[in-house]
Amino acid sequence: MRQKMKRTGGLLAWVVLAAGMAWGQGILITVREGEITRQIANGTTVEFAGKVGEGKDIFVELQYLGAFRAELGEASLTGSGDFRLMGVAPTPRVLQPREKVVFEVRFEPSSSKRSLAQLGLLVRELPPPDSNLLPGAYGLLSVGFTGTAPELKYAFVLAADGNVQPLTDGGLIRIAKAPVNQATFATVLVFNEGTAAGKLETVQIEGAAELSLNQVPLMPVTLGAGQGVQFRIRYEPKDVGEHTATLRLEGEGRVVRARVEGASQGPKWAYEVLPDLAGDVVDRLLPDGVVDLGEVELGKRKRVWVRVRNTGNEEGVVAGVAVSGLGFALVDPPLAQTPVRVGGELWFGVQATGVQAGRQTGRLRVGADTFLLTAFGFGPVLEYSYQAGGVVVLESGGQVAVPAAAIGQTTAAMFMIRNTGNRPATIGSIGVSGAGSPFQLANVPPLPLVIEPDGQAEFRIEFTPRLPGLNTAVLNVGAVFFNLTGTAAALPELPGYRWEGAGGVVAPFTQTSVGLTLQSAYPLPLRGTVVMTVDTANFGADAAVQFSTGGRSVSFVIPAGQTRAVFWNGSTTIRLQTGTAAGRIVLTPSFVAEGGIDRTPERPVVLELTVPEQAPVLLAARVEAGLTALNVTVTGYTTTRNLTKVEVTVRRKSGRTETFSFDVAQAAQLWFGSAASLSTGGLFSATVPFGVSGTAEERARLLADLEGVTVRASNERGTSAEISAPVV
Amino acid sequence: MVAMAWGQVEGVRSGVMFDAPKKAVRVVEGVAGAAHLGVAILEGVEDAWVSPSGKAAVVRGSGGWALVKGLGSDGVEERGLEVDLERAGWSGGGRYVAVSGSGVIEVWDVETAERVARVGLGEGREAASLAVNDEGELAVAWFDGEETTLEVWKRGNWEELGKVKGRGVAGVLGARVALAGEAEIALMEDGEEKWRVAVEGRGAPVGVALERGEVVAGYAGALVVFPMAGGDARVVDLEMEADRLERLGGGEGFLLRARAREGEEIWVAVRRGSEWKAYFVPAGE
């Protein structure tokens, strides 16, 4: 048709003579529809598109183009009633040249079906009035009309059943049993059932957000006869309930409104937060809401309980409960895929542990719903570090490596405690475990130590090793501890030492003292023992040879950094007794550094004291006189532990003296060879008895004349000095 | 005269003393300067005052305080004392012992094992020192915190003999009583003060004894020896700190320091010729 129209439009001056004309003059047929004007040949059928129920005027103009006159007969419009002549028909009539008549035809489709009609009339050409020409023959002049009209039809299809259901104005599209949080679709079909192209102008939906249009083509859409288009209505309920909207379709000037109803089905979750299982609900939660656990003391735990209820219309399944975020944890969470019937509920706890000062956040997921977890940690947060060169941050149980030190030397590290929390921290104790630890603390703040938020305290850790190798200890700062380590080189060798005081040959029967002095100070405290051994030149060692503190060994200490041994008695010298028997007294020291490390030289310098053999020494003499006997008792010692002779000189008042010599070798040998003599060394008490004979008078005279005695004793080394005693 | 026999040679023992660490009364083997503690002659003893003779002692055993005699022999006799002994003082010859405790002072005759006197201490009085002579006469030095008063118990009454400043001690020999204080020493004889001499700067005396014509007063750092007849003192400096001056049991001289625990030193003072000298006595292993 379009091509034809073009041809027609291009031949506006195309003259067609009526078929019945006897001479080549014709009638120009022009059909005008609105702004469109077409000149057509006689008998041509022209198609008109209208709208059902809507009238359209068509003007058919007949113009006589001949030179005489044209006689138009009575016109008739036959065919479909959708075409009808309007007004008074302009014929019959005789047209002068260039004169025309116009028929007004009203096309008002009653349906979208094709309709046919024809306007027809007889026409002949009349000769001029004054001529003898005969009128021309009648010819039929006809114009055919074909009427078309679009007719848009609407329908919808639900995914649930696939049935196509017509949709009319005021109709209803109901999408039922739609699962929550899933998309369910209804397809809307628009098709042109008419005979003319129709236009779908707009498609709109207004109402619940859960209902929306989907796959709508670009509007407007022209639908040819028999063509269609479709789009979808998407229903995605967020929860269980009813949702409505209005679908508005406008096409071919007609608006169709349909009600769209969505009804979802499924579980619906309601969330509540309770401080404890028996407590009241403190908060009702919505997905993406906040579960605030409030203030939580650092290091402590706080929990709330979450109740999940199914308020929907279908049993639901809680896929799982999970929590994220530092310090947050679930308490007694439900198993994965736990079904919850309609009206049912489940519980679980959310626990927050104060792990940092200030706001702590996390996430809680229950099935598909998520929530924000918040808590506010309060309390002190102590950060520990030490500085020995660089600063090293410590965790509890960490290692503080104090710089290495030589034995007896001191190195140090600064230990720092910083409170990064939001409450004051109190530290009740700071100390190093173990008595005698090589690690000592200095400048420790007064305890209990309170560190305000953002405050800091520090003290020194001093390392003074007394043992070589790795030294360890434990530093306790309140309830936390740190391992202290420090290394020390091997112990230095013991410096030389010397004996002081007695030495060499010493007199018997003396109490002397000795001391022990290092040639240079030792960096560590030394403990030691001096052991005395006695080698007697004769049988048996003198038991009297002992230290003043008793026995033949004595302990001492040499404080670190000092040189002189301090003995058990607190003195820097130790007394000892040389005894009364000849022999060699040997003092041998041993040295032990702290930790039990033997520092005794392989060949220690010993002190030798020699008690020489010498003549007896008499200490006391006593004379006991009786009427029949005179006993002279002398006490002394002989370092050889032997006596050969005792000489007693009796002095008389008359001046006369008598000397008696006693061979006591055998008696002495008996005594000094006995075990009993061992306890007294060379000491002896010798008694020499004298018998007094004569009459009683003679004995009395003799005794009255006695003045005293002088005694000397001898051994193989010589004779003692005299000692005298009066007669008692 | 004169018939001779073979001589006899034997060892020397110079006394006995109580040794606290060993809980025993032990023999002093040898003589001072070469002596040491030897065997025990009485064991199981918590505390003891040994008599000058060495043959008796007041001891505290498991059954309380008792008077023991016959030490060193096979026939040891024991007589229980009812007082909780705080102090004791022996007569020079060892015949009598005065003991104080439980609020009383008693004098015991060792020979008969009989109590010969019993006197109440009196309220608030501290018997700083007890002394008794070989006649059983009791002399007590009372210390009131400022001065010491010497009294003798005669015929049932206290008879004051004199005073010294500070804490003092008493010693008695026969009719002579010495009173040594922190600043002076006095000698009384037959109830009259014979002499009084200042001794400054030595602190409180630890004991005083009358011995061989001398008054020997012991201080922590020295012995101060006066002729009994009066005259200049001789001072014997000690290289140890004396805590007592008691006659050495069974020997001559004085015990200046006993040991309370192992390793401590024991010191005695003996006369060597005309001089007093102090010696330590090792206690053995």
PDB file of N, CA and C in Angstrom, chain B residues 206-275:
ATOM      1  N   VAL B 206      80.230  -9.431 133.594  1.00  0.00           N
ATOM      2  CA  VAL B 206      79.580 -10.714 133.343  1.00  0.00           C
ATOM      3  C   VAL B 206      79.779 -11.670 134.512  1.00  0.00           C
ATOM      4  N   GLY B 207      80.631 -11.290 135.454  1.00  0.00           N
ATOM      5  CA  GLY B 207      80.826 -12.138 136.618  1.00  0.00           C
ATOM      6  C   GLY B 207      81.975 -11.608 137.462  1.00  0.00           C
ATOM      7  N   VAL B 208      82.005 -12.028 138.708  1.00  0.00           N
ATOM      8  CA  VAL B 208      83.117 -11.650 139.577  1.00  0.00           C
ATOM      9  C   VAL B 208      83.391 -12.832 140.500  1.00  0.00           C
ATOM     10  N   ALA B 209      84.663 -13.041 140.767  1.00  0.00           N
ATOM     11  CA  ALA B 209      85.032 -14.186 141.616  1.00  0.00           C
ATOM     12  C   ALA B 209      86.223 -13.812 142.469  1.00  0.00           C
ATOM     13  N   LEU B 210      86.300 -14.431 143.608  1.00  0.00           N
ATOM     14  CA  LEU B 210      87.437 -14.218 144.500  1.00  0.00           C
ATOM     15  C   LEU B 210      88.267 -15.496 144.435  1.00  0.00           C
ATOM     16  N   GLU B 211      89.532 -15.318 144.072  1.00  0.00           N
ATOM     17  CA  GLU B 211      90.337 -16.483 143.727  1.00  0.00           C
ATOM     18  C   GLU B 211      91.778 -16.215 144.105  1.00  0.00           C
ATOM     19  N   ARG B 212      92.299 -17.043 144.945  1.00  0.00           N
ATOM     20  CA  ARG B 212      93.720 -16.988 145.271  1.00  0.00           C
ATOM     21  C   ARG B 212      94.190 -15.579 145.578  1.00  0.00           C
ATOM     22  N   GLY B 213      93.481 -14.932 146.462  1.00  0.00           N
ATOM     23  CA  GLY B 213      93.898 -13.606 146.895  1.00  0.00           C
ATOM     24  C   GLY B 213      93.594 -12.506 145.893  1.00  0.00           C
ATOM     25  N   GLU B 214      92.803 -12.809 144.908  1.00  0.00           N
ATOM     26  CA  GLU B 214      92.486 -11.810 143.903  1.00  0.00           C
ATOM     27  C   GLU B 214      90.969 -11.722 143.696  1.00  0.00           C
ATOM     28  N   VAL B 215      90.573 -10.537 143.309  1.00  0.00           N
ATOM     29  CA  VAL B 215      89.197 -10.347 142.868  1.00  0.00           C
ATOM     30  C   VAL B 215      89.245 -10.245 141.338  1.00  0.00           C
ATOM     31  N   VAL B 216      88.643 -11.202 140.703  1.00  0.00           N
ATOM     32  CA  VAL B 216      88.660 -11.219 139.233  1.00  0.00           C
ATOM     33  C   VAL B 216      87.264 -10.847 138.730  1.00  0.00           C
ATOM     34  N   ALA B 217      87.204  -9.704 138.051  1.00  0.00           N
ATOM     35  CA  ALA B 217      85.924  -9.255 137.483  1.00  0.00           C
ATOM     36  C   ALA B 217      85.975  -9.440 135.974  1.00  0.00           C
ATOM     37  N   GLY B 218      84.945 -10.058 135.469  1.00  0.00           N
ATOM     38  CA  GLY B 218      84.907 -10.282 134.027  1.00  0.00           C
ATOM     39  C   GLY B 218      84.000  -9.295 133.318  1.00  0.00           C
ATOM     40  N   TYR B 219      84.541  -8.702 132.271  1.00  0.00           N
ATOM     41  CA  TYR B 219      83.755  -7.836 131.402  1.00  0.00           C
ATOM     42  C   TYR B 219      83.811  -8.422 129.991  1.00  0.00           C
ATOM     43  N   ALA B 220      83.021  -7.841 129.130  1.00  0.00           N
ATOM     44  CA  ALA B 220      82.942  -8.437 127.796  1.00  0.00           C
ATOM     45  C   ALA B 220      84.302  -8.495 127.115  1.00  0.00           C
ATOM     46  N   GLY B 221      85.103  -7.444 127.310  1.00  0.00           N
ATOM     47  CA  GLY B 221      86.351  -7.390 126.572  1.00  0.00           C
ATOM     48  C   GLY B 221      87.586  -7.548 127.415  1.00  0.00           C
ATOM     49  N   ALA B 222      87.422  -7.775 128.711  1.00  0.00           N
ATOM     50  CA  ALA B 222      88.624  -7.819 129.547  1.00  0.00           C
ATOM     51  C   ALA B 222      88.313  -8.487 130.878  1.00  0.00           C
ATOM     52  N   LEU B 223      89.397  -8.961 131.480  1.00  0.00           N
ATOM     53  CA  LEU B 223      89.340  -9.348 132.887  1.00  0.00           C
ATOM     54  C   LEU B 223      90.039  -8.247 133.664  1.00  0.00           C
ATOM     55  N   VAL B 224      89.417  -7.822 134.757  1.00  0.00           N
ATOM     56  CA  VAL B 224      90.038  -6.803 135.617  1.00  0.00           C
ATOM     57  C   VAL B 224      90.325  -7.483 136.950  1.00  0.00           C
ATOM     58  N   VAL B 225      91.604  -7.525 137.295  1.00  0.00           N
ATOM     59  CA  VAL B 225      92.034  -8.306 138.456  1.00  0.00           C
ATOM     60  C   VAL B 225      92.601  -7.373 139.521  1.00  0.00           C
ATOM     61  N   PHE B 226      92.014  -7.481 140.672  1.00  0.00           N
ATOM     62  CA  PHE B 226      92.472  -6.656 141.790  1.00  0.00           C
ATOM     63  C   PHE B 226      93.057  -7.569 142.873  1.00  0.00           C
ATOM     64  N   PRO B 227      94.093  -7.103 143.546  1.00  0.00           N
ATOM     65  CA  PRO B 227      94.511  -7.833 144.758  1.00  0.00           C
ATOM     66  C   PRO B 227      93.381  -7.766 145.777  1.00  0.00           C
ATOM     67  N   MET B 228      93.150  -8.850 146.431  1.00  0.00           N
ATOM     68  CA  MET B 228      92.038  -8.852 147.368  1.00  0.00           C
ATOM     69  C   MET B 228      92.246  -7.831 148.477  1.00  0.00           C
ATOM     70  N   ALA B 229      93.526  -7.574 148.736  1.00  0.00           N
ATOM     71  CA  ALA B 229      93.817  -6.602 149.787  1.00  0.00           C
ATOM     72  C   ALA B 229      93.658  -5.174 149.302  1.00  0.00           C
ATOM     73  N   GLY B 230      93.401  -5.016 148.050  1.00  0.00           N
ATOM     74  CA  GLY B 230      93.284  -3.686 147.491  1.00  0.00           C
ATOM     75  C   GLY B 230      94.552  -3.311 146.742  1.00  0.00           C
ATOM     76  N   GLY B 231      94.444  -2.388 145.846  1.00  0.00           N
ATOM     77  CA  GLY B 231      95.593  -1.981 145.064  1.00  0.00           C
ATOM     78  C   GLY B 231      95.239  -1.836 143.605  1.00  0.00           C
ATOM     79  N   ASP B 232      96.267  -1.651 142.810  1.00  0.00           N
ATOM     80  CA  ASP B 232      96.038  -1.403 141.392  1.00  0.00           C
ATOM     81  C   ASP B 232      95.500  -2.655 140.691  1.00  0.00           C
ATOM     82  N   ALA B 233      94.694  -2.375 139.721  1.00  0.00           N
ATOM     83  CA  ALA B 233      94.105  -3.480 138.951  1.00  0.00           C
ATOM     84  C   ALA B 233      95.032  -3.863 137.809  1.00  0.00           C
ATOM     85  N   ARG B 234      94.967  -5.106 137.468  1.00  0.00           N
ATOM     86  CA  ARG B 234      95.616  -5.569 136.232  1.00  0.00           C
ATOM     87  C   ARG B 234      94.492  -5.893 135.245  1.00  0.00           C
ATOM     88  N   VAL B 235      94.682  -5.414 134.066  1.00  0.00           N
ATOM     89  CA  VAL B 235      93.651  -5.641 133.052  1.00  0.00           C
ATOM     90  C   VAL B 235      94.172  -6.640 132.021  1.00  0.00           C
ATOM     91  N   VAL B 236      93.431  -7.635 131.830  1.00  0.00           N
ATOM     92  CA  VAL B 236      93.777  -8.633 130.817  1.00  0.00           C
ATOM     93  C   VAL B 236      92.759  -8.497 129.677  1.00  0.00           C
ATOM     94  N   ASP B 237      93.255  -7.929 128.578  1.00  0.00           N
ATOM     95  CA  ASP B 237      92.340  -7.752 127.442  1.00  0.00           C
ATOM     96  C   ASP B 237      92.024  -9.103 126.810  1.00  0.00           C
ATOM     97  N   LEU B 238      90.815  -9.221 126.413  1.00  0.00           N
ATOM     98  CA  LEU B 238      90.369 -10.472 125.790  1.00  0.00           C
ATOM     99  C   LEU B 238      90.168 -10.244 124.282  1.00  0.00           C
ATOM    100  N   GLU B 239      90.554 -11.211 123.499  1.00  0.00           N
ATOM    101  CA  GLU B 239      90.347 -11.093 122.049  1.00  0.00           C
ATOM    102  C   GLU B 239      89.012 -11.713 121.653  1.00  0.00           C
ATOM    103  N   MET B 240      88.179 -11.901 122.620  1.00  0.00           N
ATOM    104  CA  MET B 240      86.831 -12.394 122.367  1.00  0.00           C
ATOM    105  C   MET B 240      85.894 -11.659 123.303  1.00  0.00           C
ATOM    106  N   GLU B 241      84.643 -11.924 123.210  1.00  0.00           N
ATOM    107  CA  GLU B 241      83.668 -11.234 124.041  1.00  0.00           C
ATOM    108  C   GLU B 241      83.135 -12.220 125.068  1.00  0.00           C
ATOM    109  N   ALA B 242      83.565 -11.997 126.338  1.00  0.00           N
ATOM    110  CA  ALA B 242      83.120 -12.899 127.397  1.00  0.00           C
ATOM    111  C   ALA B 242      81.650 -12.632 127.714  1.00  0.00           C
ATOM    112  N   ASP B 243      80.926 -13.688 127.959  1.00  0.00           N
ATOM    113  CA  ASP B 243      79.533 -13.500 128.362  1.00  0.00           C
ATOM    114  C   ASP B 243      79.271 -14.067 129.755  1.00  0.00           C
ATOM    115  N   ARG B 244      80.300 -14.545 130.421  1.00  0.00           N
ATOM    116  CA  ARG B 244      80.153 -15.066 131.788  1.00  0.00           C
ATOM    117  C   ARG B 244      81.521 -15.130 132.429  1.00  0.00           C
ATOM    118  N   LEU B 245      81.520 -15.317 133.714  1.00  0.00           N
ATOM    119  CA  LEU B 245      82.742 -15.620 134.445  1.00  0.00           C
ATOM    120  C   LEU B 245      82.312 -16.582 135.552  1.00  0.00           C
ATOM    121  N   GLU B 246      82.480 -17.854 135.232  1.00  0.00           N
ATOM    122  CA  GLU B 246      82.068 -18.909 136.155  1.00  0.00           C
ATOM    123  C   GLU B 246      83.268 -19.815 136.379  1.00  0.00           C
ATOM    124  N   ARG B 247      83.357 -20.307 137.617  1.00  0.00           N
ATOM    125  CA  ARG B 247      84.453 -21.233 137.869  1.00  0.00           C
ATOM    126  C   ARG B 247      84.313 -22.447 136.971  1.00  0.00           C
ATOM    127  N   LEU B 248      85.427 -22.847 136.370  1.00  0.00           N
ATOM    128  CA  LEU B 248      85.418 -24.007 135.501  1.00  0.00           C
ATOM    129  C   LEU B 248      85.257 -25.256 136.336  1.00  0.00           C
ATOM    130  N   GLY B 249      84.265 -26.014 136.025  1.00  0.00           N
ATOM    131  CA  GLY B 249      83.998 -27.198 136.828  1.00  0.00           C
ATOM    132  C   GLY B 249      85.154 -28.182 136.772  1.00  0.00           C
ATOM    133  N   GLY B 250      85.568 -28.643 137.951  1.00  0.00           N
ATOM    134  CA  GLY B 250      86.574 -29.695 137.999  1.00  0.00           C
ATOM    135  C   GLY B 250      87.944 -29.248 137.571  1.00  0.00           C
ATOM    136  N   GLY B 251      88.166 -27.961 137.541  1.00  0.00           N
ATOM    137  CA  GLY B 251      89.474 -27.498 137.121  1.00  0.00           C
ATOM    138  C   GLY B 251      89.761 -26.138 137.700  1.00  0.00           C
ATOM    139  N   GLU B 252      90.795 -25.559 137.193  1.00  0.00           N
ATOM    140  CA  GLU B 252      91.151 -24.225 137.636  1.00  0.00           C
ATOM    141  C   GLU B 252      90.828 -23.237 136.535  1.00  0.00           C
ATOM    142  N   GLY B 253      90.507 -22.034 136.991  1.00  0.00           N
ATOM    143  CA  GLY B 253      90.191 -21.011 136.014  1.00  0.00           C
ATOM    144  C   GLY B 253      88.693 -20.818 135.846  1.00  0.00           C
ATOM    145  N   PHE B 254      88.370 -20.027 134.854  1.00  0.00           N
ATOM    146  CA  PHE B 254      86.991 -19.621 134.662  1.00  0.00           C
ATOM    147  C   PHE B 254      86.529 -19.944 133.233  1.00  0.00           C
ATOM    148  N   LEU B 255      85.276 -20.212 133.194  1.00  0.00           N
ATOM    149  CA  LEU B 255      84.640 -20.330 131.877  1.00  0.00           C
ATOM    150  C   LEU B 255      84.167 -18.931 131.483  1.00  0.00           C
ATOM    151  N   LEU B 256      84.666 -18.444 130.348  1.00  0.00           N
ATOM    152  CA  LEU B 256      84.307 -17.091 129.905  1.00  0.00           C
ATOM    153  C   LEU B 256      83.194 -17.105 128.838  1.00  0.00           C
ATOM    154  N   ARG B 257      83.183 -18.178 128.102  1.00  0.00           N
ATOM    155  CA  ARG B 257      82.165 -18.212 127.036  1.00  0.00           C
ATOM    156  C   ARG B 257      81.888 -19.665 126.695  1.00  0.00           C
ATOM    157  N   ALA B 258      80.640 -20.028 126.724  1.00  0.00           N
ATOM    158  CA  ALA B 258      80.252 -21.369 126.305  1.00  0.00           C
ATOM    159  C   ALA B 258      79.618 -21.262 124.917  1.00  0.00           C
ATOM    160  N   ARG B 259      79.428 -22.359 124.324  1.00  0.00           N
ATOM    161  CA  ARG B 259      78.821 -22.287 122.985  1.00  0.00           C
ATOM    162  C   ARG B 259      77.353 -22.717 123.071  1.00  0.00           C
ATOM    163  N   ALA B 260      76.545 -22.003 122.312  1.00  0.00           N
ATOM    164  CA  ALA B 260      75.123 -22.338 122.255  1.00  0.00           C
ATOM    165  C   ALA B 260      74.823 -23.211 121.050  1.00  0.00           C
ATOM    166  N   ARG B 261      75.686 -23.123 120.039  1.00  0.00           N
ATOM    167  CA  ARG B 261      75.456 -23.932 118.834  1.00  0.00           C
ATOM    168  C   ARG B 261      76.804 -24.297 118.225  1.00  0.00           C
ATOM    169  N   GLU B 262      76.731 -25.243 117.341  1.00  0.00           N
ATOM    170  CA  GLU B 262      77.950 -25.724 116.688  1.00  0.00           C
ATOM    171  C   GLU B 262      78.671 -24.567 116.010  1.00  0.00           C
ATOM    172  N   GLY B 263      79.982 -24.619 116.085  1.00  0.00           N
ATOM    173  CA  GLY B 263      80.781 -23.617 115.399  1.00  0.00           C
ATOM    174  C   GLY B 263      81.140 -22.424 116.255  1.00  0.00           C
ATOM    175  N   GLU B 264      80.441 -22.247 117.349  1.00  0.00           N
ATOM    176  CA  GLU B 264      80.803 -21.141 118.230  1.00  0.00           C
ATOM    177  C   GLU B 264      82.012 -21.533 119.077  1.00  0.00           C
ATOM    178  N   GLU B 265      82.663 -20.529 119.575  1.00  0.00           N
ATOM    179  CA  GLU B 265      83.894 -20.778 120.314  1.00  0.00           C
ATOM    180  C   GLU B 265      83.621 -20.876 121.820  1.00  0.00           C
ATOM    181  N   ILE B 266      84.435 -21.685 122.460  1.00  0.00           N
ATOM    182  CA  ILE B 266      84.405 -21.803 123.926  1.00  0.00           C
ATOM    183  C   ILE B 266      85.697 -21.190 124.435  1.00  0.00           C
ATOM    184  N   TRP B 267      85.536 -20.376 125.436  1.00  0.00           N
ATOM    185  CA  TRP B 267      86.744 -19.714 125.967  1.00  0.00           C
ATOM    186  C   TRP B 267      86.799 -19.910 127.472  1.00  0.00           C
ATOM    187  N   VAL B 268      88.047 -20.094 127.912  1.00  0.00           N
ATOM    188  CA  VAL B 268      88.301 -20.184 129.344  1.00  0.00           C
ATOM    189  C   VAL B 268      89.445 -19.242 129.679  1.00  0.00           C
ATOM    190  N   ALA B 269      89.532 -18.920 130.950  1.00  0.00           N
ATOM    191  CA  ALA B 269      90.667 -18.122 131.422  1.00  0.00           C
ATOM    192  C   ALA B 269      91.355 -18.907 132.540  1.00  0.00           C
ATOM    193  N   VAL B 270      92.643 -19.038 132.425  1.00  0.00           N
ATOM    194  CA  VAL B 270      93.405 -19.761 133.461  1.00  0.00           C
ATOM    195  C   VAL B 270      94.613 -18.926 133.844  1.00  0.00           C
ATOM    196  N   ARG B 271      95.066 -19.201 134.993  1.00  0.00           N
ATOM    197  CA  ARG B 271      96.265 -18.497 135.449  1.00  0.00           C
ATOM    198  C   ARG B 271      97.495 -19.274 134.984  1.00  0.00           C
ATOM    199  N   ARG B 272      98.375 -18.593 134.334  1.00  0.00           N
ATOM    200  CA  ARG B 272      99.663 -19.155 133.942  1.00  0.00           C
ATOM    201  C   ARG B 272     100.720 -18.384 134.723  1.00  0.00           C
ATOM    202  N   GLY B 273     101.225 -19.031 135.757  1.00  0.00           N
ATOM    203  CA  GLY B 273     102.125 -18.312 136.633  1.00  0.00           C
ATOM    204  C   GLY B 273     101.341 -17.255 137.385  1.00  0.00           C
ATOM    205  N   SER B 274     101.717 -16.035 137.212  1.00  0.00           N
ATOM    206  CA  SER B 274     101.011 -14.968 137.914  1.00  0.00           C
ATOM    207  C   SER B 274     100.016 -14.246 136.998  1.00  0.00           C
ATOM    208  N   GLU B 275      99.904 -14.686 135.793  1.00  0.00           N
ATOM    209  CA  GLU B 275      99.063 -13.988 134.833  1.00  0.00           C
ATOM    210  C   GLU B 275      97.840 -14.827 134.454  1.00  0.00           C
TER     211      GLU B 275
END
